[in-house]
């Protein structure tokens, strides 16, 4: 194996050349993070109404990623409903975002569960990729200027004074 050194150099050179020649994927270069603008989106809800995040400027936006198969999502849904009703008339919009779930599951789910917040359908979990979601539930609070102010992982008691105060400080 007297050619091992030159072969290794050629392989390294080809690898380095490929790194520079293959364009970097920028499909989801913008990942939501606290203190930065929230990635914009334009998705339909389960009734077909389109929701564009940038159209909601001037309102605090609550985006909750959830799934019908998620037991912890199910456990926090009643407190989300209380929050939804409590915030009516305020500059506040709650949105659900379905995560790794078939939109057809929403119809039977809504027969047995109260889900008042609009639930958006993101093709191929595009929104989850933009927001860096790895599991559910995950929630983002976006201020009136479109900046992510809070990222909360895991279930919360959304009807608690602590969570309501967290949201109201951005109103």
PDB file of C-alpha atoms in Angstrom:
ATOM      1  CA  UNK A   1       0.000   0.000   0.000  1.00  0.00           C
ATOM      2  CA  UNK A   2       2.639   2.493  -1.033  1.00  0.00           C
ATOM      3  CA  UNK A   3      -0.065   4.763  -2.571  1.00  0.00           C
ATOM      4  CA  UNK A   4      -2.099   5.141   0.607  1.00  0.00           C
ATOM      5  CA  UNK A   5      -0.864   8.696   1.297  1.00  0.00           C
ATOM      6  CA  UNK A   6      -1.583  10.170  -2.179  1.00  0.00           C
ATOM      7  CA  UNK A   7      -4.989   8.414  -2.355  1.00  0.00           C
ATOM      8  CA  UNK A   8      -5.925   9.858   1.028  1.00  0.00           C
ATOM      9  CA  UNK A   9      -4.883  13.357  -0.099  1.00  0.00           C
ATOM     10  CA  UNK A  10      -6.986  13.034  -3.284  1.00  0.00           C
ATOM     11  CA  UNK A  11     -10.038  11.884  -1.281  1.00  0.00           C
ATOM     12  CA  UNK A  12      -9.668  14.799   1.147  1.00  0.00           C
ATOM     13  CA  UNK A  13      -9.278  17.255  -1.747  1.00  0.00           C
ATOM     14  CA  UNK A  14     -12.419  15.933  -3.462  1.00  0.00           C
ATOM     15  CA  UNK A  15     -14.357  16.136  -0.184  1.00  0.00           C
ATOM     16  CA  UNK A  16     -13.237  19.724   0.409  1.00  0.00           C
ATOM     17  CA  UNK A  17     -14.131  20.695  -3.160  1.00  0.00           C
ATOM     18  CA  UNK A  18     -17.602  19.214  -2.749  1.00  0.00           C
ATOM     19  CA  UNK A  19     -18.164  21.203   0.443  1.00  0.00           C
ATOM     20  CA  UNK A  20     -17.513  24.424  -1.451  1.00  0.00           C
ATOM     21  CA  UNK A  21     -19.393  23.473  -4.627  1.00  0.00           C
ATOM     22  CA  UNK A  22     -22.602  22.053  -3.148  1.00  0.00           C
ATOM     23  CA  UNK A  23     -24.897  24.937  -2.199  1.00  0.00           C
ATOM     24  CA  UNK A  24     -25.884  25.076   1.439  1.00  0.00           C
ATOM     25  CA  UNK A  25     -29.562  24.348   2.078  1.00  0.00           C
ATOM     26  CA  UNK A  26     -31.286  27.442   3.416  1.00  0.00           C
ATOM     27  CA  UNK A  27     -34.788  26.010   3.414  1.00  0.00           C
ATOM     28  CA  UNK A  28     -35.244  26.707   7.145  1.00  0.00           C
ATOM     29  CA  UNK A  29     -32.457  29.120   7.938  1.00  0.00           C
ATOM     30  CA  UNK A  30     -34.799  31.059  10.215  1.00  0.00           C
ATOM     31  CA  UNK A  31     -35.557  29.141  13.398  1.00  0.00           C
ATOM     32  CA  UNK A  32     -37.727  30.817  16.009  1.00  0.00           C
ATOM     33  CA  UNK A  33     -35.852  31.986  19.071  1.00  0.00           C
ATOM     34  CA  UNK A  34     -36.660  34.314  21.941  1.00  0.00           C
ATOM     35  CA  UNK A  35     -35.860  37.937  21.150  1.00  0.00           C
ATOM     36  CA  UNK A  36     -35.921  37.463  17.368  1.00  0.00           C
ATOM     37  CA  UNK A  37     -38.700  37.990  14.815  1.00  0.00           C
ATOM     38  CA  UNK A  38     -41.059  35.033  14.576  1.00  0.00           C
ATOM     39  CA  UNK A  39     -40.885  33.207  11.244  1.00  0.00           C
ATOM     40  CA  UNK A  40     -43.889  34.264   9.182  1.00  0.00           C
ATOM     41  CA  UNK A  41     -46.364  31.711   7.870  1.00  0.00           C
ATOM     42  CA  UNK A  42     -49.582  31.506   5.907  1.00  0.00           C
ATOM     43  CA  UNK A  43     -51.550  28.318   6.675  1.00  0.00           C
ATOM     44  CA  UNK A  44     -55.187  27.284   6.655  1.00  0.00           C
ATOM     45  CA  UNK A  45     -56.994  26.284   9.802  1.00  0.00           C
ATOM     46  CA  UNK A  46     -59.105  23.152   9.984  1.00  0.00           C
ATOM     47  CA  UNK A  47     -62.100  25.056   8.552  1.00  0.00           C
ATOM     48  CA  UNK A  48     -60.096  26.401   5.590  1.00  0.00           C
ATOM     49  CA  UNK A  49     -59.598  29.983   6.812  1.00  0.00           C
ATOM     50  CA  UNK A  50     -56.090  31.272   5.995  1.00  0.00           C
ATOM     51  CA  UNK A  51     -53.946  32.700   8.802  1.00  0.00           C
ATOM     52  CA  UNK A  52     -50.865  34.790   8.082  1.00  0.00           C
ATOM     53  CA  UNK A  53     -48.775  35.620  11.129  1.00  0.00           C
ATOM     54  CA  UNK A  54     -47.687  39.038   9.840  1.00  0.00           C
ATOM     55  CA  UNK A  55     -51.379  40.015   9.467  1.00  0.00           C
ATOM     56  CA  UNK A  56     -51.701  39.662  13.251  1.00  0.00           C
ATOM     57  CA  UNK A  57     -49.252  42.485  14.077  1.00  0.00           C
ATOM     58  CA  UNK A  58     -50.694  44.636  16.819  1.00  0.00           C
ATOM     59  CA  UNK A  59     -51.844  41.538  18.708  1.00  0.00           C
ATOM     60  CA  UNK A  60     -50.030  39.221  21.065  1.00  0.00           C
ATOM     61  CA  UNK A  61     -50.041  35.816  19.389  1.00  0.00           C
ATOM     62  CA  UNK A  62     -50.071  32.512  21.257  1.00  0.00           C
ATOM     63  CA  UNK A  63     -48.991  29.597  19.042  1.00  0.00           C
ATOM     64  CA  UNK A  64     -49.353  26.153  20.554  1.00  0.00           C
ATOM     65  CA  UNK A  65     -47.958  23.138  18.715  1.00  0.00           C
ATOM     66  CA  UNK A  66     -49.991  20.068  19.650  1.00  0.00           C
ATOM     67  CA  UNK A  67     -51.347  16.756  18.344  1.00  0.00           C
ATOM     68  CA  UNK A  68     -54.499  14.704  18.804  1.00  0.00           C
ATOM     69  CA  UNK A  69     -52.393  11.678  19.820  1.00  0.00           C
ATOM     70  CA  UNK A  70     -50.553  13.629  22.570  1.00  0.00           C
ATOM     71  CA  UNK A  71     -51.839  12.851  26.094  1.00  0.00           C
ATOM     72  CA  UNK A  72     -50.135  15.895  27.673  1.00  0.00           C
ATOM     73  CA  UNK A  73     -51.627  18.111  24.949  1.00  0.00           C
ATOM     74  CA  UNK A  74     -55.024  16.687  25.819  1.00  0.00           C
ATOM     75  CA  UNK A  75     -54.470  17.394  29.520  1.00  0.00           C
ATOM     76  CA  UNK A  76     -53.699  21.087  28.913  1.00  0.00           C
ATOM     77  CA  UNK A  77     -56.502  21.672  26.377  1.00  0.00           C
ATOM     78  CA  UNK A  78     -59.187  22.611  28.975  1.00  0.00           C
ATOM     79  CA  UNK A  79     -56.942  25.316  30.454  1.00  0.00           C
ATOM     80  CA  UNK A  80     -56.255  26.659  26.937  1.00  0.00           C
ATOM     81  CA  UNK A  81     -60.000  26.890  26.435  1.00  0.00           C
ATOM     82  CA  UNK A  82     -60.352  28.911  29.674  1.00  0.00           C
ATOM     83  CA  UNK A  83     -57.542  31.226  28.524  1.00  0.00           C
ATOM     84  CA  UNK A  84     -59.134  31.557  25.080  1.00  0.00           C
ATOM     85  CA  UNK A  85     -62.430  32.667  26.634  1.00  0.00           C
ATOM     86  CA  UNK A  86     -60.763  34.958  29.199  1.00  0.00           C
ATOM     87  CA  UNK A  87     -58.795  36.846  26.519  1.00  0.00           C
ATOM     88  CA  UNK A  88     -61.749  37.589  24.224  1.00  0.00           C
ATOM     89  CA  UNK A  89     -61.875  41.293  23.330  1.00  0.00           C
ATOM     90  CA  UNK A  90     -58.175  41.852  24.027  1.00  0.00           C
ATOM     91  CA  UNK A  91     -55.455  42.326  21.378  1.00  0.00           C
ATOM     92  CA  UNK A  92     -54.638  38.629  21.601  1.00  0.00           C
ATOM     93  CA  UNK A  93     -54.887  35.705  19.188  1.00  0.00           C
ATOM     94  CA  UNK A  94     -54.529  32.054  20.095  1.00  0.00           C
ATOM     95  CA  UNK A  95     -53.558  29.587  17.387  1.00  0.00           C
ATOM     96  CA  UNK A  96     -52.977  25.874  17.529  1.00  0.00           C
ATOM     97  CA  UNK A  97     -50.559  24.264  15.090  1.00  0.00           C
ATOM     98  CA  UNK A  98     -51.014  20.577  14.366  1.00  0.00           C
ATOM     99  CA  UNK A  99     -47.760  18.613  14.743  1.00  0.00           C
ATOM    100  CA  UNK A 100     -47.043  15.238  13.087  1.00  0.00           C
ATOM    101  CA  UNK A 101     -50.717  14.445  12.906  1.00  0.00           C
ATOM    102  CA  UNK A 102     -53.274  13.745  10.207  1.00  0.00           C
ATOM    103  CA  UNK A 103     -55.670  16.712   9.880  1.00  0.00           C
ATOM    104  CA  UNK A 104     -58.492  14.180   9.438  1.00  0.00           C
ATOM    105  CA  UNK A 105     -58.006  13.284  13.124  1.00  0.00           C
ATOM    106  CA  UNK A 106     -59.297  16.719  14.177  1.00  0.00           C
ATOM    107  CA  UNK A 107     -62.943  15.995  13.322  1.00  0.00           C
ATOM    108  CA  UNK A 108     -63.341  13.003  15.647  1.00  0.00           C
ATOM    109  CA  UNK A 109     -61.143  14.672  18.279  1.00  0.00           C
ATOM    110  CA  UNK A 110     -63.385  17.755  18.362  1.00  0.00           C
ATOM    111  CA  UNK A 111     -66.438  15.531  18.909  1.00  0.00           C
ATOM    112  CA  UNK A 112     -65.089  14.517  22.323  1.00  0.00           C
ATOM    113  CA  UNK A 113     -62.876  17.513  23.253  1.00  0.00           C
ATOM    114  CA  UNK A 114     -63.444  21.257  23.388  1.00  0.00           C
ATOM    115  CA  UNK A 115     -61.026  22.967  21.002  1.00  0.00           C
ATOM    116  CA  UNK A 116     -61.940  26.628  20.494  1.00  0.00           C
ATOM    117  CA  UNK A 117     -58.635  27.962  19.250  1.00  0.00           C
ATOM    118  CA  UNK A 118     -58.155  27.782  15.477  1.00  0.00           C
ATOM    119  CA  UNK A 119     -55.928  24.826  14.614  1.00  0.00           C
ATOM    120  CA  UNK A 120     -53.646  25.448  11.657  1.00  0.00           C
ATOM    121  CA  UNK A 121     -52.481  22.796   9.227  1.00  0.00           C
ATOM    122  CA  UNK A 122     -48.881  23.164   8.102  1.00  0.00           C
ATOM    123  CA  UNK A 123     -47.947  21.035   5.077  1.00  0.00           C
ATOM    124  CA  UNK A 124     -45.224  18.493   5.867  1.00  0.00           C
ATOM    125  CA  UNK A 125     -44.769  20.059   9.330  1.00  0.00           C
ATOM    126  CA  UNK A 126     -43.160  23.095   7.714  1.00  0.00           C
ATOM    127  CA  UNK A 127     -44.067  25.335  10.681  1.00  0.00           C
ATOM    128  CA  UNK A 128     -42.551  22.872  13.151  1.00  0.00           C
ATOM    129  CA  UNK A 129     -39.290  23.035  11.208  1.00  0.00           C
ATOM    130  CA  UNK A 130     -39.350  26.845  11.151  1.00  0.00           C
ATOM    131  CA  UNK A 131     -40.014  26.949  14.888  1.00  0.00           C
ATOM    132  CA  UNK A 132     -37.568  24.185  15.798  1.00  0.00           C
ATOM    133  CA  UNK A 133     -40.194  21.922  17.357  1.00  0.00           C
ATOM    134  CA  UNK A 134     -38.972  18.534  18.554  1.00  0.00           C
ATOM    135  CA  UNK A 135     -42.040  17.431  20.530  1.00  0.00           C
ATOM    136  CA  UNK A 136     -45.367  18.610  21.825  1.00  0.00           C
ATOM    137  CA  UNK A 137     -46.723  20.558  23.483  1.00  0.00           C
ATOM    138  CA  UNK A 138     -44.555  23.587  22.757  1.00  0.00           C
ATOM    139  CA  UNK A 139     -45.893  27.144  22.886  1.00  0.00           C
ATOM    140  CA  UNK A 140     -44.625  30.487  21.641  1.00  0.00           C
ATOM    141  CA  UNK A 141     -45.775  33.917  22.782  1.00  0.00           C
ATOM    142  CA  UNK A 142     -45.157  36.550  20.110  1.00  0.00           C
ATOM    143  CA  UNK A 143     -45.453  40.250  20.946  1.00  0.00           C
ATOM    144  CA  UNK A 144     -47.392  42.901  19.026  1.00  0.00           C
ATOM    145  CA  UNK A 145     -44.351  43.653  16.842  1.00  0.00           C
ATOM    146  CA  UNK A 146     -43.861  40.016  15.826  1.00  0.00           C
ATOM    147  CA  UNK A 147     -40.955  39.220  18.169  1.00  0.00           C
ATOM    148  CA  UNK A 148     -40.830  35.856  19.958  1.00  0.00           C
ATOM    149  CA  UNK A 149     -40.955  36.703  23.667  1.00  0.00           C
ATOM    150  CA  UNK A 150     -41.533  33.314  25.255  1.00  0.00           C
ATOM    151  CA  UNK A 151     -40.931  29.689  24.321  1.00  0.00           C
ATOM    152  CA  UNK A 152     -42.536  27.230  26.700  1.00  0.00           C
ATOM    153  CA  UNK A 153     -41.875  23.498  26.442  1.00  0.00           C
ATOM    154  CA  UNK A 154     -44.268  21.017  27.965  1.00  0.00           C
ATOM    155  CA  UNK A 155     -47.804  21.301  29.278  1.00  0.00           C
ATOM    156  CA  UNK A 156     -48.874  24.355  31.265  1.00  0.00           C
ATOM    157  CA  UNK A 157     -51.911  25.332  33.302  1.00  0.00           C
ATOM    158  CA  UNK A 158     -52.883  28.178  30.961  1.00  0.00           C
ATOM    159  CA  UNK A 159     -55.708  29.273  33.259  1.00  0.00           C
ATOM    160  CA  UNK A 160     -53.305  29.839  36.195  1.00  0.00           C
ATOM    161  CA  UNK A 161     -52.478  33.331  37.413  1.00  0.00           C
ATOM    162  CA  UNK A 162     -48.805  32.721  36.564  1.00  0.00           C
ATOM    163  CA  UNK A 163     -49.466  31.909  32.906  1.00  0.00           C
ATOM    164  CA  UNK A 164     -52.089  34.627  32.472  1.00  0.00           C
ATOM    165  CA  UNK A 165     -49.654  37.188  33.947  1.00  0.00           C
ATOM    166  CA  UNK A 166     -46.952  35.931  31.565  1.00  0.00           C
ATOM    167  CA  UNK A 167     -49.204  36.680  28.609  1.00  0.00           C
ATOM    168  CA  UNK A 168     -50.666  39.928  29.959  1.00  0.00           C
ATOM    169  CA  UNK A 169     -47.215  41.477  30.410  1.00  0.00           C
ATOM    170  CA  UNK A 170     -46.927  41.521  26.575  1.00  0.00           C
ATOM    171  CA  UNK A 171     -50.378  43.061  26.080  1.00  0.00           C
TER     172      UNK A 171
END
